[in-house]
Short mmCIF file of N, CA, C and O in Angstrom, two decimals:
data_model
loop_
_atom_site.label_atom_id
_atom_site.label_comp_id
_atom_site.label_asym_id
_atom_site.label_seq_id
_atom_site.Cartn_x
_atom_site.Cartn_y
_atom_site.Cartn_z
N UNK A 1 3.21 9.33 20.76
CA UNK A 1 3.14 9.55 19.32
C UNK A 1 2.57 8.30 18.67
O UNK A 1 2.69 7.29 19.36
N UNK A 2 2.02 8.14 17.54
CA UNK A 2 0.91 7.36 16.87
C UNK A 2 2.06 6.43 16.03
O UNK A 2 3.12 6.61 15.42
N UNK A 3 1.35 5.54 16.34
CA UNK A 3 2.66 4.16 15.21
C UNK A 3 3.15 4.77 13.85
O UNK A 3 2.73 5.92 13.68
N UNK A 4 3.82 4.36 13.01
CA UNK A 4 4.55 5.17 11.92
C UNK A 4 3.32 4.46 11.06
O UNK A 4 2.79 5.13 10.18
N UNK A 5 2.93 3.25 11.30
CA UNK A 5 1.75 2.36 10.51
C UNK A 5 0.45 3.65 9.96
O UNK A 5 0.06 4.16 8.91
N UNK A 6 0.15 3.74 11.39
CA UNK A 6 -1.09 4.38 11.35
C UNK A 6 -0.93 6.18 10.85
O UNK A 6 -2.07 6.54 10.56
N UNK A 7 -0.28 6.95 10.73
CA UNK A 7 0.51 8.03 9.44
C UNK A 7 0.40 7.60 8.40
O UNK A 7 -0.11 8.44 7.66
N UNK A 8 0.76 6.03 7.56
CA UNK A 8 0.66 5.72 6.87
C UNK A 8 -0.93 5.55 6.44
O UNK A 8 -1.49 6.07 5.47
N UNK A 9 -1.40 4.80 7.28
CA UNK A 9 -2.85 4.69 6.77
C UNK A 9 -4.01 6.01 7.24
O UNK A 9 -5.17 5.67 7.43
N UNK A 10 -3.68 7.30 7.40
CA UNK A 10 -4.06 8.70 7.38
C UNK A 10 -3.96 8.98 6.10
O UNK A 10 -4.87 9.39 5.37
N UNK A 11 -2.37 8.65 5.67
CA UNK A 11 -2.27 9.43 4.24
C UNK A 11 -3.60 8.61 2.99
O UNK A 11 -4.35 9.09 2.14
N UNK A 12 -3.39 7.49 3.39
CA UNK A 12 -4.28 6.70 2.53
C UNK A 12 -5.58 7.24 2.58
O UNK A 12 -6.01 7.51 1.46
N UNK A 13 -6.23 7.44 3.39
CA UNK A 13 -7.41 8.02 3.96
C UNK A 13 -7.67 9.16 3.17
O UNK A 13 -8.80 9.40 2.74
N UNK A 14 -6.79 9.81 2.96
CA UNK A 14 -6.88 11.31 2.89
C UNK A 14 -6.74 11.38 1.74
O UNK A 14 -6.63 12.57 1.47
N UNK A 15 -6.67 10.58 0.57
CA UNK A 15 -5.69 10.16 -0.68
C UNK A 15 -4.56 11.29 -0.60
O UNK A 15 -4.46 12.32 -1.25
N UNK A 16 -3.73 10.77 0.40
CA UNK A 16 -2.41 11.25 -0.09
C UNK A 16 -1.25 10.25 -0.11
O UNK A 16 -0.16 10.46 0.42
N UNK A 17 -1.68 8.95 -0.91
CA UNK A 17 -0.79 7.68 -0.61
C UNK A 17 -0.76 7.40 -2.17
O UNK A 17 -1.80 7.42 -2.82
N UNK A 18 0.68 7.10 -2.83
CA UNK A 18 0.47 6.63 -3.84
C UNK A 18 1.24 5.01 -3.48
O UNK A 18 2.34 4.92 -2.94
N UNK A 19 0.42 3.88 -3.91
CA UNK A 19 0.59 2.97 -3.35
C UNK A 19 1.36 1.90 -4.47
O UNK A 19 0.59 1.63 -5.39
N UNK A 20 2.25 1.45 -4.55
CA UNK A 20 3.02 0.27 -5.58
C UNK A 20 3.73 1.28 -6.33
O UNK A 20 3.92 2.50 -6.23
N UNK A 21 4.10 0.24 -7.23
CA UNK A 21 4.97 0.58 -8.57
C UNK A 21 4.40 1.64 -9.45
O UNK A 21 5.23 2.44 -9.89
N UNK A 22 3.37 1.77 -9.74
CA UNK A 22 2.97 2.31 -11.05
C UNK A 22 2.49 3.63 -10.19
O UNK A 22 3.39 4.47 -10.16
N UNK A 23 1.41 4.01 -9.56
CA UNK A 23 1.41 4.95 -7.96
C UNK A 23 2.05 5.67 -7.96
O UNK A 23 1.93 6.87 -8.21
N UNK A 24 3.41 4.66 -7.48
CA UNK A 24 4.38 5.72 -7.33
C UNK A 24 5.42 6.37 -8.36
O UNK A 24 6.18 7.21 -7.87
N UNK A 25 5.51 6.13 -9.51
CA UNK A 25 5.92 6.50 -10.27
C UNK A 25 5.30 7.69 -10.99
O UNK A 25 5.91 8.65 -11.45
N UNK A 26 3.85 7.45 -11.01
CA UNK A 26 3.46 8.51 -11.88
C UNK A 26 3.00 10.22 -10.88
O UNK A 26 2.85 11.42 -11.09
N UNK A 27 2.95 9.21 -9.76
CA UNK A 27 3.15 10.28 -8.55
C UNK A 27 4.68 11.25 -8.61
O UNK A 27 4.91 12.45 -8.53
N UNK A 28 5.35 10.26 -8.76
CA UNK A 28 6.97 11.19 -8.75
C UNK A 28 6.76 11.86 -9.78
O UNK A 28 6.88 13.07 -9.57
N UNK A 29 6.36 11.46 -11.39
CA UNK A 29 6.43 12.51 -12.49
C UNK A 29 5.92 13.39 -12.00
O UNK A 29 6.60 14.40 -11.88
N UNK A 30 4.62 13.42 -11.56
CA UNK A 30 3.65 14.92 -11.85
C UNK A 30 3.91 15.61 -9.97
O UNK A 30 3.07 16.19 -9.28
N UNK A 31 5.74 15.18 -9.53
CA UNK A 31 5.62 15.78 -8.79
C UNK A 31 4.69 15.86 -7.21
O UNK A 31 4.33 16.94 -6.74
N UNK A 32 4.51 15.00 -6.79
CA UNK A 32 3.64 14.38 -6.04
C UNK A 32 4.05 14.68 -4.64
O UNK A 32 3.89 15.68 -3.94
N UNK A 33 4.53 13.73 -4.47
CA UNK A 33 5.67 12.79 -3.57
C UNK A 33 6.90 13.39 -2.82
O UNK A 33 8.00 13.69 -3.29
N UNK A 34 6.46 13.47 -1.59
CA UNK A 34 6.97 13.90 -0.68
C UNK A 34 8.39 13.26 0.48
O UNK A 34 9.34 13.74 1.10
N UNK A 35 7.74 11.91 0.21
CA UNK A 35 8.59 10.72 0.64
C UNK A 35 8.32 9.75 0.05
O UNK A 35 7.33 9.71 -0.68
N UNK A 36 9.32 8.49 0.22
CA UNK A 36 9.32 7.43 -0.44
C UNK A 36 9.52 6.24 0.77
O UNK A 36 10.61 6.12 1.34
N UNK A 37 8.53 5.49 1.05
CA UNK A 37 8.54 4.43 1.90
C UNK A 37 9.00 2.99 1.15
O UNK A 37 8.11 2.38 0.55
N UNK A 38 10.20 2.50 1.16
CA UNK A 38 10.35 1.11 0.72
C UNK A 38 10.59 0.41 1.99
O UNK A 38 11.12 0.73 3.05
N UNK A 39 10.04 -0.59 1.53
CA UNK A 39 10.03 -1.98 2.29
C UNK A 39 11.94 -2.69 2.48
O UNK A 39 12.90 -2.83 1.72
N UNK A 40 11.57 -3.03 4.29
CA UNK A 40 13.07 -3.71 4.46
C UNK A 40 13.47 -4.66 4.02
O UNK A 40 14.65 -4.98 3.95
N UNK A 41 12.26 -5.43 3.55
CA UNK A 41 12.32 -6.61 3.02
C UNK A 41 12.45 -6.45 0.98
O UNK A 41 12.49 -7.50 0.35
N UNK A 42 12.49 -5.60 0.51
CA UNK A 42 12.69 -5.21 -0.84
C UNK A 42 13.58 -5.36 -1.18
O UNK A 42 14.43 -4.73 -0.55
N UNK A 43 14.22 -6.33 -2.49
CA UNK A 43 15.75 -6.26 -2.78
C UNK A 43 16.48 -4.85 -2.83
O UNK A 43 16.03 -3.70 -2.80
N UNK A 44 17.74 -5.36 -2.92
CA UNK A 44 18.25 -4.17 -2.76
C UNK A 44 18.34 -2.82 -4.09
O UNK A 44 18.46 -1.59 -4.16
N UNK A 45 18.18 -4.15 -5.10
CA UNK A 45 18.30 -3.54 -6.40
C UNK A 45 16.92 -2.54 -6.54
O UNK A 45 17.08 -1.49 -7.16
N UNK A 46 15.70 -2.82 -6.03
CA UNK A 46 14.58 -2.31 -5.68
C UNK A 46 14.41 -0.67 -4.86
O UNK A 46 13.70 0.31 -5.06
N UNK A 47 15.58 -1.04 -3.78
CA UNK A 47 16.11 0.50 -3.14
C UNK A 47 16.54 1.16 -3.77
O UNK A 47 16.22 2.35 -3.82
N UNK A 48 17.89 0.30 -4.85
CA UNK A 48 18.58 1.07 -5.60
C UNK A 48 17.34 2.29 -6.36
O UNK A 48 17.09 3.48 -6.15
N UNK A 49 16.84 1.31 -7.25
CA UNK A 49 16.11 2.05 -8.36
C UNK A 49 15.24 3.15 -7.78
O UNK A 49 15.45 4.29 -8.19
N UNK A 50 14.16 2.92 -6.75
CA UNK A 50 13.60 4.20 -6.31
C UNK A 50 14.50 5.17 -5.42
O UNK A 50 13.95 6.06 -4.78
N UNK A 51 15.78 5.01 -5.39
CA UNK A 51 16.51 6.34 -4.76
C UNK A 51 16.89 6.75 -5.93
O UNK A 51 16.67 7.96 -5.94
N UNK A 52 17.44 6.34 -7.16
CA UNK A 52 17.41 6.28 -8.32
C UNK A 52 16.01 7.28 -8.81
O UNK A 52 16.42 8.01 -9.71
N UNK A 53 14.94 7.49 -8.61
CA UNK A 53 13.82 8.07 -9.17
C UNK A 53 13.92 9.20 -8.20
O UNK A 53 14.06 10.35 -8.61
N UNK A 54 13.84 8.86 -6.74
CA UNK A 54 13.71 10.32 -6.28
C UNK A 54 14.65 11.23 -6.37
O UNK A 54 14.62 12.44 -6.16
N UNK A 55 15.69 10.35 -6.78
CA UNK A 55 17.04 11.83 -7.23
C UNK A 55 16.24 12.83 -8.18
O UNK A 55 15.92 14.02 -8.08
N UNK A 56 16.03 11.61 -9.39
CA UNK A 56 15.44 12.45 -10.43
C UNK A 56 14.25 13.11 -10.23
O UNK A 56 13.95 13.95 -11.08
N UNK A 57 13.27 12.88 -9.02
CA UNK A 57 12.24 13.87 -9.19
C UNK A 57 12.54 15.20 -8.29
O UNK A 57 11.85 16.22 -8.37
N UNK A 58 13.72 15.03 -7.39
CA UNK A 58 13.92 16.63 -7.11
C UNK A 58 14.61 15.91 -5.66
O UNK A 58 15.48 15.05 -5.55
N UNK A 59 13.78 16.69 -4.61
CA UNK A 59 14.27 16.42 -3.35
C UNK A 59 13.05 15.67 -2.59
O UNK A 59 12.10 16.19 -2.00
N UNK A 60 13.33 14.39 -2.75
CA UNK A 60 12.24 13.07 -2.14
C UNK A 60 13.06 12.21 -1.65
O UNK A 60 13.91 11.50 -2.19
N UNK A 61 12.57 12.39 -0.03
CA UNK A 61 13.16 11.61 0.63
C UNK A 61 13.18 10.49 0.97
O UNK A 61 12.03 10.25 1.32
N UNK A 62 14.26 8.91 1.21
CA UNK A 62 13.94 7.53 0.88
C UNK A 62 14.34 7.15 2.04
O UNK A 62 15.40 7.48 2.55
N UNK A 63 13.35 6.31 2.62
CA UNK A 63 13.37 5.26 3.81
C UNK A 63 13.17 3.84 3.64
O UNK A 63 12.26 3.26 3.03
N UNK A 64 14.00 3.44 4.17
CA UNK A 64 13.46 1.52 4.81
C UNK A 64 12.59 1.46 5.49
O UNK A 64 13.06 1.39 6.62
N UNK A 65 11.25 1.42 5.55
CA UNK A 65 11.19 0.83 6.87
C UNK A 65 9.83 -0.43 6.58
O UNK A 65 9.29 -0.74 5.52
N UNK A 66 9.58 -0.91 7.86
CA UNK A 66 9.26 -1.97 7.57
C UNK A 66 9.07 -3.05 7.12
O UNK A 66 10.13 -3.67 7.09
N UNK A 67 7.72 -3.96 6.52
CA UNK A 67 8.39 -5.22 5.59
C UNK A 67 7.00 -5.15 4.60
O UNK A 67 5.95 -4.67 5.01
N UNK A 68 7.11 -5.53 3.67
CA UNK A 68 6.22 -5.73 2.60
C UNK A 68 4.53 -5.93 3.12
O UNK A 68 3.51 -5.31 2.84
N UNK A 69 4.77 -6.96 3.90
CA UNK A 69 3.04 -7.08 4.56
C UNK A 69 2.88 -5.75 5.49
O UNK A 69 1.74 -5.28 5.51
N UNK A 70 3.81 -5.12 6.22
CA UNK A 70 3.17 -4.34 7.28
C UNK A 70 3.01 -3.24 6.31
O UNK A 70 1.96 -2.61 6.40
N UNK A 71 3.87 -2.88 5.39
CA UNK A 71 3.12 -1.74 4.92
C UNK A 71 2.00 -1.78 4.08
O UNK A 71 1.45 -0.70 3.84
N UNK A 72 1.42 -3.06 3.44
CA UNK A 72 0.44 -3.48 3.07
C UNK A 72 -0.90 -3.36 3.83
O UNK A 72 -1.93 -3.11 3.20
N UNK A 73 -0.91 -3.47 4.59
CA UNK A 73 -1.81 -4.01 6.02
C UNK A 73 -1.70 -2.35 6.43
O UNK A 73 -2.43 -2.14 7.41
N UNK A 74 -1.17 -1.40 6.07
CA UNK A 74 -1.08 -0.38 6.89
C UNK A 74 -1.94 0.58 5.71
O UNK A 74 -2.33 1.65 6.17
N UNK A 75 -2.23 0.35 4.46
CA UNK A 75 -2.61 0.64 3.43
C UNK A 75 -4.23 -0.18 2.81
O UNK A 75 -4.82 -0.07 1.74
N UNK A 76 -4.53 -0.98 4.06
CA UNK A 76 -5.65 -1.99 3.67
C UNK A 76 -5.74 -2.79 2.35
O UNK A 76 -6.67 -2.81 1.54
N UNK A 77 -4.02 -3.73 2.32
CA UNK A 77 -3.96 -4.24 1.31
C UNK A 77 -2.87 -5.15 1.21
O UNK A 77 -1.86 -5.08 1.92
N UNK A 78 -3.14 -6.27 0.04
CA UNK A 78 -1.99 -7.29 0.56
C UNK A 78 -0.02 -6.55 0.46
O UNK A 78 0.40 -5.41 0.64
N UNK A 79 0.66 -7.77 0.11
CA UNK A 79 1.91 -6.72 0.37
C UNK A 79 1.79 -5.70 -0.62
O UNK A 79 1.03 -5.57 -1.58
N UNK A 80 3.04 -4.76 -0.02
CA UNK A 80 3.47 -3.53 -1.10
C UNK A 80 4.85 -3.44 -0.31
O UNK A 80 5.23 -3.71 0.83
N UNK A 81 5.40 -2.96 -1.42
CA UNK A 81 7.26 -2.53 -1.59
C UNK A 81 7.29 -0.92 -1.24
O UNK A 81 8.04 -0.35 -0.45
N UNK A 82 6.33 -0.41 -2.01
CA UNK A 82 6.75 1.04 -1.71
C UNK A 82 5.65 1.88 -2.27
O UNK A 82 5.07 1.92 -3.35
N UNK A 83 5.57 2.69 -0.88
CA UNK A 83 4.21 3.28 -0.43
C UNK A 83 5.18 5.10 -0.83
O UNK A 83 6.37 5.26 -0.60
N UNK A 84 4.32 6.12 -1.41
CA UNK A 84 4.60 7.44 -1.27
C UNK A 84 3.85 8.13 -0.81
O UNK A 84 2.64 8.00 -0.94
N UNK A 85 4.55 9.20 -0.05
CA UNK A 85 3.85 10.23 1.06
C UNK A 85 3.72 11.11 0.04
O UNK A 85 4.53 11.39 -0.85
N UNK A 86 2.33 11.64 0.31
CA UNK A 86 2.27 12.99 -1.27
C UNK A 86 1.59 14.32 -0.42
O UNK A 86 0.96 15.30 -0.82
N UNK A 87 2.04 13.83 0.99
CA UNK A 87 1.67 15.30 1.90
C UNK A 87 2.94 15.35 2.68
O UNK A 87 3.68 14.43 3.03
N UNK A 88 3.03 16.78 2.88
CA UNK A 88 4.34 16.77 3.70
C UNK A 88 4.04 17.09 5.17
O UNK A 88 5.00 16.85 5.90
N UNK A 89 3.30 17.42 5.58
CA UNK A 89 2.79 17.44 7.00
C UNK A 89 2.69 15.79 7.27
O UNK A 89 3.58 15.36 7.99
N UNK A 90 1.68 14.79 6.77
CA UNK A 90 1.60 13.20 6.90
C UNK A 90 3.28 12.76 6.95
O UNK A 90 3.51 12.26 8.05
N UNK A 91 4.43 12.81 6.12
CA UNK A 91 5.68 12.93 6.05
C UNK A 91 6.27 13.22 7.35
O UNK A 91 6.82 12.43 8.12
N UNK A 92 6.05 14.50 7.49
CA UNK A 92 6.99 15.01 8.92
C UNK A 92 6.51 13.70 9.99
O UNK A 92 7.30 12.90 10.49
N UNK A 93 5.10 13.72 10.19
CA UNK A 93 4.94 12.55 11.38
C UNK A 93 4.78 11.47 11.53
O UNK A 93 4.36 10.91 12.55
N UNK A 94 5.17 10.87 10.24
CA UNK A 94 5.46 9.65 9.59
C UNK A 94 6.66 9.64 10.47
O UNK A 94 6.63 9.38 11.68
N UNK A 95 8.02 10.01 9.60
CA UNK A 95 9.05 10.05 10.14
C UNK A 95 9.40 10.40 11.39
O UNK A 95 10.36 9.89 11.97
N UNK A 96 8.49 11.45 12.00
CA UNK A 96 8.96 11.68 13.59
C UNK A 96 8.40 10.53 14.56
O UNK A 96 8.61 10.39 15.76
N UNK A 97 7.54 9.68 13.61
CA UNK A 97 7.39 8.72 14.79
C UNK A 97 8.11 7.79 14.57
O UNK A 97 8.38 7.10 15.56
N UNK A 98 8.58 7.46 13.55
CA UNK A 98 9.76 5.95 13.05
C UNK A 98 10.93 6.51 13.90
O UNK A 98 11.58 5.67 14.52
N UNK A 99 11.27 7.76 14.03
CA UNK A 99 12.17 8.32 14.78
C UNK A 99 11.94 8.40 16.42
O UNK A 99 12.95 8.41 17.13
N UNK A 100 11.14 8.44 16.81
CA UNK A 100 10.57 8.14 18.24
C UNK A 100 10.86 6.41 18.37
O UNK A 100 11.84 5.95 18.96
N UNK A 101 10.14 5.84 17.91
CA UNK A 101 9.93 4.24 18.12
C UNK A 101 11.34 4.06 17.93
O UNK A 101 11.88 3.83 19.01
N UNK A 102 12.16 4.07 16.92
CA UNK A 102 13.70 3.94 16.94
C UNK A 102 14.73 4.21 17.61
O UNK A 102 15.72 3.49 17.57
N UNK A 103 14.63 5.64 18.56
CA UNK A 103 15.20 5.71 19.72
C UNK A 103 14.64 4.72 20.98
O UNK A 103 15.50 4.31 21.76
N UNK A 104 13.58 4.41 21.15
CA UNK A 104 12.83 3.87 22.12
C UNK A 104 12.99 2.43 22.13
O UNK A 104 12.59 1.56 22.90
N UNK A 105 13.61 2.40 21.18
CA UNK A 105 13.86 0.47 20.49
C UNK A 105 12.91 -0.27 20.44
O UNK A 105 13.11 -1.48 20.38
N UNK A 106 11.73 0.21 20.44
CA UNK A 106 10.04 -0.23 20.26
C UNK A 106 9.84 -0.78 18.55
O UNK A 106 9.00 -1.64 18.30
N UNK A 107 10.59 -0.26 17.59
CA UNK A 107 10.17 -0.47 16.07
C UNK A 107 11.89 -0.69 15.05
O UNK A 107 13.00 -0.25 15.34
N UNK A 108 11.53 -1.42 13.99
CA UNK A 108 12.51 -1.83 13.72
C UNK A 108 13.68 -0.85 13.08
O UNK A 108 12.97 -0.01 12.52
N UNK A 109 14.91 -0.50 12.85
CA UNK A 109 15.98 0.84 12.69
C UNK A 109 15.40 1.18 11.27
O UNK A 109 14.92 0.28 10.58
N UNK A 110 15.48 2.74 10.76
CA UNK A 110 15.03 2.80 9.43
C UNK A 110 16.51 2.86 8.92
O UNK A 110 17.46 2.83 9.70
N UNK A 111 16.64 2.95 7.57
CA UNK A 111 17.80 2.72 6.83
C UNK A 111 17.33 3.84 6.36
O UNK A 111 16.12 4.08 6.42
N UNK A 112 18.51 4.97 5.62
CA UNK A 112 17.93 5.71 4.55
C UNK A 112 19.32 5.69 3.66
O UNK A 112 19.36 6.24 2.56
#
């Protein structure tokens, strides 16, 4: 199965990535957003608030994973906190591979 990185940079490809703060926000209003990628390295108050948004935009699901540069670099760009999946097929194998690499102890544990 394909790094959780490289899912990430498909969705980008495909524009189905809303990328930062503002991205992802206006992605969640108009309904977008499928998942919510924050960074492990993001305060916590930072988690707080976007689990905080995806409550409110319906049923959007929130992960840890990685760190600010890798999901940057996975997006062809310096850091980012929090990347959104706005396809749900890119989503499913996003996550089924953070879920592969995480059993395999190959990639770092996601938090949700």
């Amino acid at each position: 199965m394909a790094d959780p990185a490289t899912w990430l940079g498909l969705a980008r490809r495909a524009n189905k990535a809303a990328i930062g703060r503002m991205a992802c926000r206006q992605a969640l209003r108009e309904g977008r957003v499928r998942l919510l990628v924050v960074a492990q390295d993001a305060s916590e108050g930072a988690a707080r608030y976007w689990q905080g948004e995806a409550e409110r935009a319906g049923a959007v699901r929130v992960i840890r994973w990685g760190t600010r540069v890798a999901l940057g670099s996975a997006m062809g760009r310096g850091p980012v906190a929090v990347i959104g999946v706005c396809d749900e097929g890119l989503a499913f194998h996003f996550l089924g591979s953070v879920s592969a690499r995480d059993a395999s102890g190959r990639s770092p544990a996601v938090q949700e």
